[in-house]
Amino acid sequence: MKLLSLSLFSLFIAPHVHAASVQNYVLVSGEVSYLAEHSFHETHGVSKSVKGKGTCKEHVCEFLVAVPVKSFDSQNGNRDAHMVEVTKGAEFPLVTVRLNVTTEPRPQAADLKPTVTFAGITGPMKIETIEVKESPESISVKTSGSFRLKDFSIPAPSLLGVAVKDVVRIDTDLVWKLEGGK
């Protein structure tokens, strides 16, 4: 469950991409969180161990974000250890999100179709909202989205015989910087 999402993606680098030039971006800070809902409670986990890179050329950008499965913290060590076990975190230690996007016209949240590789399976993630703030030094991107556990063949953990909901919410808060920039 502790997935990340990571949605990342800041593609709204569009105004900064010039034809025939290659621009490389690096993720300088970030946070990915998940929310899993159960009839009796909600579980919220956060990871700040987020790495990422992006390349844009001629209005086409490719982004990659990776988060170690074991880096999510739900404030319950037993639950976190179980999550790593259920999601095959020992065998597949990273959750990655890839996004390829054309930056013109400027994409909207509904246009973003990232792929997530989690528990050894690549599947879809839905981006529902995206907020982009630009400064001369960086681009800050916040997203909210979701994925389904069954898309990654992850059995929904249960408590008292009741499984968590299949849809897990993922939020990201990522700051990208142009390599070689200020």
Short mmCIF file of N, CA and C in Angstrom, two decimals:
data_model
loop_
_atom_site.label_atom_id
_atom_site.label_comp_id
_atom_site.label_asym_id
_atom_site.label_seq_id
_atom_site.Cartn_x
_atom_site.Cartn_y
_atom_site.Cartn_z
N MET A 1 0.77 -1.15 0.00
CA MET A 1 0.00 0.00 0.00
C MET A 1 0.81 1.21 0.00
N LYS A 2 1.89 1.14 0.49
CA LYS A 2 2.67 2.25 0.66
C LYS A 2 3.25 2.63 -0.61
N LEU A 3 2.57 3.05 -1.40
CA LEU A 3 2.99 3.35 -2.66
C LEU A 3 3.19 4.74 -2.83
N LEU A 4 3.73 4.98 -3.63
CA LEU A 4 3.95 6.29 -3.78
C LEU A 4 3.40 6.84 -4.99
N SER A 5 3.55 7.20 -5.36
CA SER A 5 2.97 7.65 -6.54
C SER A 5 3.75 8.41 -7.35
N LEU A 6 3.55 8.82 -6.85
CA LEU A 6 4.30 9.73 -7.29
C LEU A 6 4.05 10.39 -8.46
N SER A 7 3.47 10.80 -8.67
CA SER A 7 3.04 11.57 -9.69
C SER A 7 3.88 12.70 -9.81
N LEU A 8 4.43 13.12 -10.15
CA LEU A 8 5.38 13.95 -10.27
C LEU A 8 5.46 15.03 -11.05
N PHE A 9 4.87 15.35 -11.46
CA PHE A 9 5.38 15.59 -12.61
C PHE A 9 5.00 16.77 -13.25
N SER A 10 5.88 17.22 -13.16
CA SER A 10 5.98 18.51 -13.36
C SER A 10 6.24 18.88 -14.71
N LEU A 11 5.69 18.67 -15.37
CA LEU A 11 5.73 18.88 -16.71
C LEU A 11 5.43 20.23 -17.05
N PHE A 12 5.11 20.91 -16.30
CA PHE A 12 4.70 22.24 -16.58
C PHE A 12 5.93 23.04 -16.68
N ILE A 13 6.80 22.37 -17.13
CA ILE A 13 8.05 22.93 -17.45
C ILE A 13 7.90 23.47 -18.84
N ALA A 14 6.77 23.33 -19.39
CA ALA A 14 6.50 23.73 -20.76
C ALA A 14 7.03 25.09 -21.13
N PRO A 15 6.80 26.11 -20.34
CA PRO A 15 7.28 27.42 -20.76
C PRO A 15 8.80 27.50 -20.83
N HIS A 16 9.48 26.53 -20.26
CA HIS A 16 10.93 26.57 -20.22
C HIS A 16 11.58 25.72 -21.30
N VAL A 17 10.78 24.97 -22.05
CA VAL A 17 11.34 24.07 -23.05
C VAL A 17 11.40 24.79 -24.39
N HIS A 18 12.55 24.82 -24.97
CA HIS A 18 12.73 25.49 -26.25
C HIS A 18 13.07 24.46 -27.31
N ALA A 19 12.56 24.64 -28.50
CA ALA A 19 12.81 23.71 -29.59
C ALA A 19 14.31 23.53 -29.76
N ALA A 20 14.71 22.30 -30.03
CA ALA A 20 16.08 21.92 -30.33
C ALA A 20 17.03 22.00 -29.13
N SER A 21 16.55 22.42 -27.96
CA SER A 21 17.43 22.42 -26.79
C SER A 21 17.02 21.25 -25.89
N VAL A 22 17.99 20.74 -25.16
CA VAL A 22 17.71 19.68 -24.20
C VAL A 22 17.86 20.29 -22.82
N GLN A 23 16.87 20.08 -22.00
CA GLN A 23 16.93 20.59 -20.64
C GLN A 23 16.74 19.43 -19.68
N ASN A 24 17.63 19.36 -18.71
CA ASN A 24 17.58 18.30 -17.71
C ASN A 24 17.15 18.88 -16.38
N TYR A 25 16.24 18.16 -15.73
CA TYR A 25 15.73 18.58 -14.43
C TYR A 25 16.08 17.53 -13.39
N VAL A 26 16.29 17.99 -12.17
CA VAL A 26 16.55 17.10 -11.06
C VAL A 26 15.57 17.45 -9.94
N LEU A 27 15.11 16.42 -9.26
CA LEU A 27 14.21 16.60 -8.13
C LEU A 27 15.06 16.97 -6.92
N VAL A 28 14.88 18.18 -6.40
CA VAL A 28 15.73 18.65 -5.31
C VAL A 28 15.09 18.41 -3.95
N SER A 29 13.79 18.27 -3.89
CA SER A 29 13.12 17.90 -2.64
C SER A 29 11.74 17.37 -2.98
N GLY A 30 11.22 16.56 -2.09
CA GLY A 30 9.90 16.02 -2.36
C GLY A 30 9.36 15.19 -1.22
N GLU A 31 8.08 14.98 -1.33
CA GLU A 31 7.37 14.16 -0.35
C GLU A 31 6.25 13.45 -1.09
N VAL A 32 6.11 12.17 -0.81
CA VAL A 32 5.02 11.37 -1.36
C VAL A 32 4.28 10.76 -0.19
N SER A 33 2.96 10.86 -0.22
CA SER A 33 2.17 10.26 0.85
C SER A 33 1.05 9.42 0.28
N TYR A 34 0.62 8.45 1.08
CA TYR A 34 -0.50 7.63 0.67
C TYR A 34 -1.57 7.63 1.76
N LEU A 35 -2.78 7.35 1.36
CA LEU A 35 -3.90 7.22 2.29
C LEU A 35 -4.66 5.96 1.91
N ALA A 36 -4.69 5.01 2.83
CA ALA A 36 -5.45 3.78 2.63
C ALA A 36 -6.62 3.82 3.61
N GLU A 37 -7.81 3.56 3.11
CA GLU A 37 -9.01 3.65 3.94
C GLU A 37 -9.56 2.27 4.28
N HIS A 38 -9.99 2.14 5.51
CA HIS A 38 -10.61 0.93 6.04
C HIS A 38 -11.90 1.38 6.73
N SER A 39 -12.83 0.47 6.87
CA SER A 39 -14.09 0.82 7.53
C SER A 39 -13.89 1.38 8.93
N PHE A 40 -12.82 0.95 9.61
CA PHE A 40 -12.59 1.36 11.00
C PHE A 40 -11.58 2.48 11.18
N HIS A 41 -10.74 2.70 10.19
CA HIS A 41 -9.72 3.75 10.34
C HIS A 41 -9.07 4.04 8.99
N GLU A 42 -8.22 5.06 8.98
CA GLU A 42 -7.43 5.41 7.80
C GLU A 42 -5.96 5.27 8.15
N THR A 43 -5.17 4.89 7.17
CA THR A 43 -3.72 4.80 7.36
C THR A 43 -3.08 5.79 6.40
N HIS A 44 -2.21 6.63 6.97
CA HIS A 44 -1.53 7.66 6.20
C HIS A 44 -0.03 7.44 6.37
N GLY A 45 0.68 7.28 5.27
CA GLY A 45 2.13 7.11 5.31
C GLY A 45 2.81 8.14 4.46
N VAL A 46 4.01 8.52 4.85
CA VAL A 46 4.76 9.58 4.17
C VAL A 46 6.20 9.14 3.94
N SER A 47 6.73 9.49 2.77
CA SER A 47 8.14 9.30 2.48
C SER A 47 8.72 10.61 1.97
N LYS A 48 9.90 10.93 2.48
CA LYS A 48 10.65 12.08 1.97
C LYS A 48 11.91 11.62 1.25
N SER A 49 12.01 10.32 1.03
CA SER A 49 13.16 9.74 0.33
C SER A 49 12.84 9.60 -1.16
N VAL A 50 12.61 10.73 -1.78
CA VAL A 50 12.16 10.76 -3.17
C VAL A 50 13.31 11.24 -4.06
N LYS A 51 13.56 10.51 -5.13
CA LYS A 51 14.58 10.89 -6.12
C LYS A 51 13.88 11.02 -7.46
N GLY A 52 14.42 11.89 -8.32
CA GLY A 52 13.80 12.03 -9.63
C GLY A 52 14.67 12.79 -10.61
N LYS A 53 14.35 12.58 -11.88
CA LYS A 53 15.04 13.30 -12.94
C LYS A 53 14.09 13.45 -14.11
N GLY A 54 14.38 14.43 -14.94
CA GLY A 54 13.55 14.66 -16.11
C GLY A 54 14.38 15.24 -17.24
N THR A 55 13.94 14.98 -18.45
CA THR A 55 14.60 15.53 -19.63
C THR A 55 13.52 16.04 -20.58
N CYS A 56 13.73 17.24 -21.09
CA CYS A 56 12.80 17.82 -22.05
C CYS A 56 13.57 18.21 -23.30
N LYS A 57 12.98 17.87 -24.44
CA LYS A 57 13.58 18.24 -25.72
C LYS A 57 12.44 18.43 -26.71
N GLU A 58 12.44 19.59 -27.35
CA GLU A 58 11.45 19.90 -28.38
C GLU A 58 10.02 19.64 -27.89
N HIS A 59 9.69 20.13 -26.74
CA HIS A 59 8.34 20.08 -26.17
C HIS A 59 7.88 18.67 -25.80
N VAL A 60 8.83 17.76 -25.64
CA VAL A 60 8.51 16.42 -25.15
C VAL A 60 9.37 16.19 -23.91
N CYS A 61 8.72 15.83 -22.81
CA CYS A 61 9.43 15.62 -21.55
C CYS A 61 9.23 14.20 -21.06
N GLU A 62 10.28 13.66 -20.46
CA GLU A 62 10.22 12.35 -19.82
C GLU A 62 10.68 12.54 -18.39
N PHE A 63 9.87 12.04 -17.44
CA PHE A 63 10.19 12.17 -16.02
C PHE A 63 10.19 10.81 -15.35
N LEU A 64 11.04 10.66 -14.36
CA LEU A 64 11.11 9.46 -13.56
C LEU A 64 11.23 9.87 -12.10
N VAL A 65 10.40 9.26 -11.26
CA VAL A 65 10.46 9.49 -9.81
C VAL A 65 10.53 8.12 -9.16
N ALA A 66 11.37 7.97 -8.14
CA ALA A 66 11.52 6.70 -7.43
C ALA A 66 11.48 6.94 -5.92
N VAL A 67 10.82 6.01 -5.23
CA VAL A 67 10.72 6.07 -3.77
C VAL A 67 10.92 4.66 -3.22
N PRO A 68 11.80 4.49 -2.23
CA PRO A 68 11.94 3.18 -1.61
C PRO A 68 10.66 2.81 -0.84
N VAL A 69 10.19 1.60 -1.05
CA VAL A 69 8.98 1.13 -0.38
C VAL A 69 9.13 1.23 1.13
N LYS A 70 10.29 0.83 1.64
CA LYS A 70 10.48 0.81 3.10
C LYS A 70 10.61 2.21 3.72
N SER A 71 10.67 3.25 2.89
CA SER A 71 10.85 4.60 3.43
C SER A 71 9.54 5.25 3.89
N PHE A 72 8.40 4.63 3.60
CA PHE A 72 7.13 5.21 4.04
C PHE A 72 6.94 5.00 5.54
N ASP A 73 6.50 6.03 6.21
CA ASP A 73 6.32 5.99 7.66
C ASP A 73 4.87 6.32 7.99
N SER A 74 4.18 5.36 8.61
CA SER A 74 2.78 5.57 9.01
C SER A 74 2.66 5.80 10.51
N GLN A 75 3.78 5.95 11.19
CA GLN A 75 3.82 6.12 12.64
C GLN A 75 3.45 4.83 13.38
N ASN A 76 3.54 3.68 12.67
CA ASN A 76 3.29 2.37 13.28
C ASN A 76 4.26 1.40 12.62
N GLY A 77 5.37 1.11 13.31
CA GLY A 77 6.42 0.26 12.76
C GLY A 77 5.93 -1.12 12.34
N ASN A 78 5.03 -1.73 13.12
CA ASN A 78 4.50 -3.05 12.78
C ASN A 78 3.72 -2.99 11.48
N ARG A 79 2.88 -2.00 11.34
CA ARG A 79 2.09 -1.84 10.11
C ARG A 79 3.01 -1.58 8.92
N ASP A 80 4.04 -0.75 9.12
CA ASP A 80 4.97 -0.46 8.03
C ASP A 80 5.72 -1.71 7.59
N ALA A 81 6.15 -2.54 8.55
CA ALA A 81 6.84 -3.78 8.21
C ALA A 81 5.91 -4.72 7.44
N HIS A 82 4.65 -4.79 7.86
CA HIS A 82 3.67 -5.64 7.17
C HIS A 82 3.43 -5.12 5.75
N MET A 83 3.38 -3.81 5.61
CA MET A 83 3.16 -3.22 4.29
C MET A 83 4.30 -3.60 3.35
N VAL A 84 5.53 -3.54 3.82
CA VAL A 84 6.68 -3.90 2.99
C VAL A 84 6.55 -5.38 2.58
N GLU A 85 6.11 -6.22 3.50
CA GLU A 85 5.92 -7.65 3.21
C GLU A 85 4.83 -7.86 2.15
N VAL A 86 3.67 -7.24 2.35
CA VAL A 86 2.53 -7.42 1.44
C VAL A 86 2.84 -6.90 0.04
N THR A 87 3.60 -5.83 -0.05
CA THR A 87 3.90 -5.22 -1.35
C THR A 87 5.19 -5.76 -1.97
N LYS A 88 5.76 -6.81 -1.38
CA LYS A 88 6.98 -7.45 -1.89
C LYS A 88 8.15 -6.47 -1.94
N GLY A 89 8.21 -5.60 -0.93
CA GLY A 89 9.24 -4.57 -0.88
C GLY A 89 10.65 -5.09 -0.79
N ALA A 90 10.86 -6.29 -0.25
CA ALA A 90 12.21 -6.86 -0.19
C ALA A 90 12.67 -7.26 -1.60
N GLU A 91 11.76 -7.81 -2.38
CA GLU A 91 12.08 -8.23 -3.74
C GLU A 91 12.08 -7.06 -4.73
N PHE A 92 11.16 -6.13 -4.54
CA PHE A 92 11.02 -4.96 -5.41
C PHE A 92 11.07 -3.71 -4.53
N PRO A 93 12.28 -3.25 -4.18
CA PRO A 93 12.43 -2.21 -3.16
C PRO A 93 12.01 -0.80 -3.57
N LEU A 94 11.79 -0.55 -4.85
CA LEU A 94 11.43 0.80 -5.29
C LEU A 94 10.05 0.83 -5.93
N VAL A 95 9.38 1.92 -5.71
CA VAL A 95 8.19 2.25 -6.47
C VAL A 95 8.65 3.35 -7.42
N THR A 96 8.38 3.17 -8.71
CA THR A 96 8.78 4.19 -9.68
C THR A 96 7.58 4.68 -10.45
N VAL A 97 7.65 5.92 -10.85
CA VAL A 97 6.62 6.51 -11.67
C VAL A 97 7.31 7.13 -12.88
N ARG A 98 6.78 6.81 -14.05
CA ARG A 98 7.31 7.37 -15.30
C ARG A 98 6.20 8.16 -15.98
N LEU A 99 6.62 9.25 -16.56
CA LEU A 99 5.65 10.08 -17.26
C LEU A 99 6.32 10.66 -18.49
N ASN A 100 5.68 10.48 -19.62
CA ASN A 100 6.10 11.11 -20.88
C ASN A 100 4.99 12.07 -21.24
N VAL A 101 5.34 13.30 -21.55
CA VAL A 101 4.31 14.29 -21.81
C VAL A 101 4.77 15.28 -22.87
N THR A 102 3.84 15.66 -23.70
CA THR A 102 4.08 16.74 -24.65
C THR A 102 3.67 18.01 -23.95
N THR A 103 4.53 19.00 -23.95
CA THR A 103 4.28 20.20 -23.15
C THR A 103 3.51 21.28 -23.88
N GLU A 104 3.25 21.09 -25.14
CA GLU A 104 2.43 22.07 -25.86
C GLU A 104 1.36 21.33 -26.64
N PRO A 105 0.12 21.63 -26.40
CA PRO A 105 -0.35 22.62 -25.45
C PRO A 105 -0.11 22.15 -24.03
N ARG A 106 -0.12 23.08 -23.13
CA ARG A 106 0.13 22.79 -21.72
C ARG A 106 -0.83 21.71 -21.23
N PRO A 107 -0.32 20.60 -20.69
CA PRO A 107 -1.19 19.50 -20.27
C PRO A 107 -2.01 19.83 -19.02
N GLN A 108 -3.15 19.18 -18.93
CA GLN A 108 -4.03 19.29 -17.76
C GLN A 108 -3.93 17.98 -16.98
N ALA A 109 -4.42 17.96 -15.75
CA ALA A 109 -4.34 16.76 -14.91
C ALA A 109 -4.92 15.54 -15.63
N ALA A 110 -6.04 15.70 -16.30
CA ALA A 110 -6.69 14.58 -16.98
C ALA A 110 -5.85 14.03 -18.13
N ASP A 111 -4.93 14.85 -18.66
CA ASP A 111 -4.08 14.43 -19.77
C ASP A 111 -2.91 13.57 -19.30
N LEU A 112 -2.60 13.62 -18.02
CA LEU A 112 -1.43 12.94 -17.49
C LEU A 112 -1.74 11.47 -17.24
N LYS A 113 -0.98 10.62 -17.82
CA LYS A 113 -1.20 9.18 -17.69
C LYS A 113 0.11 8.50 -17.28
N PRO A 114 0.53 8.71 -16.04
CA PRO A 114 1.78 8.10 -15.61
C PRO A 114 1.64 6.59 -15.45
N THR A 115 2.76 5.89 -15.57
CA THR A 115 2.79 4.47 -15.26
C THR A 115 3.59 4.29 -13.98
N VAL A 116 3.10 3.40 -13.14
CA VAL A 116 3.72 3.11 -11.86
C VAL A 116 4.22 1.68 -11.90
N THR A 117 5.44 1.47 -11.45
CA THR A 117 5.94 0.12 -11.27
C THR A 117 6.04 -0.11 -9.77
N PHE A 118 5.25 -1.08 -9.31
CA PHE A 118 5.10 -1.33 -7.88
C PHE A 118 4.93 -2.83 -7.69
N ALA A 119 5.63 -3.39 -6.75
CA ALA A 119 5.55 -4.83 -6.46
C ALA A 119 5.85 -5.64 -7.72
N GLY A 120 6.71 -5.11 -8.58
CA GLY A 120 7.12 -5.82 -9.78
C GLY A 120 6.16 -5.75 -10.95
N ILE A 121 5.11 -4.97 -10.82
CA ILE A 121 4.10 -4.85 -11.88
C ILE A 121 3.97 -3.39 -12.28
N THR A 122 3.85 -3.16 -13.58
CA THR A 122 3.63 -1.81 -14.08
C THR A 122 2.15 -1.63 -14.38
N GLY A 123 1.59 -0.55 -13.85
CA GLY A 123 0.17 -0.30 -14.03
C GLY A 123 -0.14 1.19 -14.04
N PRO A 124 -1.42 1.51 -14.14
CA PRO A 124 -1.83 2.91 -14.27
C PRO A 124 -1.98 3.62 -12.92
N MET A 125 -1.87 4.92 -12.99
CA MET A 125 -2.18 5.80 -11.87
C MET A 125 -2.97 6.96 -12.43
N LYS A 126 -3.96 7.37 -11.72
CA LYS A 126 -4.81 8.49 -12.17
C LYS A 126 -4.41 9.75 -11.42
N ILE A 127 -4.12 10.81 -12.16
CA ILE A 127 -3.85 12.11 -11.56
C ILE A 127 -5.16 12.89 -11.57
N GLU A 128 -5.60 13.32 -10.40
CA GLU A 128 -6.88 14.03 -10.31
C GLU A 128 -6.72 15.54 -10.24
N THR A 129 -5.68 16.00 -9.54
CA THR A 129 -5.43 17.44 -9.48
C THR A 129 -3.92 17.68 -9.57
N ILE A 130 -3.59 18.84 -10.09
CA ILE A 130 -2.19 19.24 -10.15
C ILE A 130 -2.11 20.74 -9.95
N GLU A 131 -1.14 21.15 -9.16
CA GLU A 131 -0.90 22.58 -8.89
C GLU A 131 0.57 22.85 -9.16
N VAL A 132 0.86 23.83 -9.98
CA VAL A 132 2.22 24.14 -10.36
C VAL A 132 2.54 25.58 -9.98
N LYS A 133 3.69 25.76 -9.33
CA LYS A 133 4.17 27.10 -9.00
C LYS A 133 5.58 27.20 -9.55
N GLU A 134 5.80 28.25 -10.33
CA GLU A 134 7.10 28.44 -10.95
C GLU A 134 7.81 29.63 -10.33
N SER A 135 9.13 29.50 -10.22
CA SER A 135 9.98 30.62 -9.82
C SER A 135 11.18 30.59 -10.75
N PRO A 136 12.01 31.61 -10.73
CA PRO A 136 13.18 31.58 -11.61
C PRO A 136 14.12 30.41 -11.31
N GLU A 137 14.10 29.90 -10.07
CA GLU A 137 15.02 28.84 -9.68
C GLU A 137 14.44 27.44 -9.77
N SER A 138 13.11 27.31 -9.68
CA SER A 138 12.56 25.96 -9.58
C SER A 138 11.09 25.92 -10.00
N ILE A 139 10.60 24.69 -10.07
CA ILE A 139 9.19 24.46 -10.34
C ILE A 139 8.67 23.54 -9.25
N SER A 140 7.63 23.97 -8.56
CA SER A 140 7.02 23.18 -7.50
C SER A 140 5.73 22.57 -8.05
N VAL A 141 5.58 21.26 -7.86
CA VAL A 141 4.42 20.56 -8.38
C VAL A 141 3.78 19.74 -7.27
N LYS A 142 2.50 19.98 -7.06
CA LYS A 142 1.72 19.18 -6.11
C LYS A 142 0.65 18.45 -6.89
N THR A 143 0.52 17.15 -6.62
CA THR A 143 -0.50 16.37 -7.29
C THR A 143 -1.28 15.54 -6.29
N SER A 144 -2.49 15.19 -6.67
CA SER A 144 -3.29 14.21 -5.95
C SER A 144 -3.77 13.22 -6.99
N GLY A 145 -3.74 11.97 -6.63
CA GLY A 145 -4.17 10.94 -7.55
C GLY A 145 -4.50 9.67 -6.81
N SER A 146 -4.66 8.60 -7.56
CA SER A 146 -4.99 7.32 -6.94
C SER A 146 -4.59 6.17 -7.85
N PHE A 147 -4.52 5.00 -7.24
CA PHE A 147 -4.30 3.76 -7.98
C PHE A 147 -5.08 2.67 -7.26
N ARG A 148 -5.23 1.55 -7.93
CA ARG A 148 -5.96 0.42 -7.34
C ARG A 148 -4.97 -0.68 -6.99
N LEU A 149 -5.09 -1.23 -5.80
CA LEU A 149 -4.21 -2.31 -5.37
C LEU A 149 -4.27 -3.49 -6.32
N LYS A 150 -5.47 -3.82 -6.80
CA LYS A 150 -5.60 -5.00 -7.67
C LYS A 150 -4.85 -4.83 -8.99
N ASP A 151 -4.62 -3.59 -9.42
CA ASP A 151 -3.85 -3.38 -10.64
C ASP A 151 -2.38 -3.81 -10.49
N PHE A 152 -1.95 -3.98 -9.24
CA PHE A 152 -0.58 -4.39 -8.94
C PHE A 152 -0.53 -5.75 -8.26
N SER A 153 -1.64 -6.47 -8.31
CA SER A 153 -1.76 -7.80 -7.70
C SER A 153 -1.37 -7.80 -6.23
N ILE A 154 -1.75 -6.74 -5.54
CA ILE A 154 -1.47 -6.63 -4.11
C ILE A 154 -2.75 -6.97 -3.36
N PRO A 155 -2.70 -8.01 -2.53
CA PRO A 155 -3.89 -8.35 -1.75
C PRO A 155 -4.16 -7.26 -0.72
N ALA A 156 -5.40 -6.81 -0.67
CA ALA A 156 -5.76 -5.74 0.27
C ALA A 156 -5.63 -6.25 1.70
N PRO A 157 -4.80 -5.61 2.52
CA PRO A 157 -4.68 -6.01 3.92
C PRO A 157 -6.04 -5.87 4.61
N SER A 158 -6.25 -6.68 5.64
CA SER A 158 -7.53 -6.61 6.33
C SER A 158 -7.33 -6.50 7.83
N LEU A 159 -8.36 -6.01 8.47
CA LEU A 159 -8.41 -5.89 9.92
C LEU A 159 -9.77 -6.43 10.34
N LEU A 160 -9.78 -7.38 11.25
CA LEU A 160 -11.01 -8.01 11.72
C LEU A 160 -11.85 -8.56 10.56
N GLY A 161 -11.13 -9.10 9.57
CA GLY A 161 -11.81 -9.72 8.44
C GLY A 161 -12.33 -8.77 7.39
N VAL A 162 -12.09 -7.47 7.56
CA VAL A 162 -12.56 -6.47 6.60
C VAL A 162 -11.33 -5.86 5.90
N ALA A 163 -11.32 -5.96 4.57
CA ALA A 163 -10.17 -5.46 3.79
C ALA A 163 -10.21 -3.95 3.63
N VAL A 164 -9.03 -3.36 3.43
CA VAL A 164 -8.97 -1.94 3.12
C VAL A 164 -9.59 -1.73 1.74
N LYS A 165 -10.00 -0.52 1.46
CA LYS A 165 -10.55 -0.20 0.14
C LYS A 165 -9.47 -0.40 -0.92
N ASP A 166 -9.89 -0.81 -2.11
CA ASP A 166 -8.96 -1.11 -3.19
C ASP A 166 -8.25 0.13 -3.72
N VAL A 167 -8.87 1.29 -3.62
CA VAL A 167 -8.28 2.52 -4.14
C VAL A 167 -7.46 3.20 -3.05
N VAL A 168 -6.21 3.51 -3.40
CA VAL A 168 -5.29 4.19 -2.48
C VAL A 168 -5.01 5.57 -3.05
N ARG A 169 -5.13 6.58 -2.21
CA ARG A 169 -4.87 7.95 -2.63
C ARG A 169 -3.38 8.24 -2.48
N ILE A 170 -2.84 8.95 -3.47
CA ILE A 170 -1.43 9.33 -3.46
C ILE A 170 -1.34 10.84 -3.65
N ASP A 171 -0.57 11.49 -2.80
CA ASP A 171 -0.31 12.93 -2.93
C ASP A 171 1.19 13.13 -3.05
N THR A 172 1.58 14.07 -3.90
CA THR A 172 3.00 14.39 -4.03
C THR A 172 3.20 15.89 -3.87
N ASP A 173 4.36 16.23 -3.40
CA ASP A 173 4.79 17.62 -3.31
C ASP A 173 6.26 17.61 -3.72
N LEU A 174 6.54 18.02 -4.94
CA LEU A 174 7.87 17.86 -5.52
C LEU A 174 8.43 19.21 -6.00
N VAL A 175 9.71 19.40 -5.82
CA VAL A 175 10.38 20.60 -6.29
C VAL A 175 11.48 20.19 -7.27
N TRP A 176 11.34 20.68 -8.49
CA TRP A 176 12.28 20.38 -9.57
C TRP A 176 13.15 21.59 -9.86
N LYS A 177 14.39 21.33 -10.22
CA LYS A 177 15.31 22.42 -10.57
C LYS A 177 16.01 22.06 -11.88
N LEU A 178 16.19 23.05 -12.72
CA LEU A 178 16.93 22.88 -13.97
C LEU A 178 18.39 22.62 -13.62
N GLU A 179 18.94 21.51 -14.13
CA GLU A 179 20.35 21.23 -13.86
C GLU A 179 21.20 22.33 -14.44
N GLY A 180 22.17 22.76 -13.69
CA GLY A 180 23.04 23.82 -14.14
C GLY A 180 22.43 25.19 -13.95
N GLY A 181 21.17 25.22 -13.44
CA GLY A 181 20.51 26.50 -13.19
C GLY A 181 20.96 27.07 -11.86
N LYS A 182 20.29 28.13 -11.48
CA LYS A 182 20.65 28.82 -10.24
C LYS A 182 20.40 27.96 -9.03
#
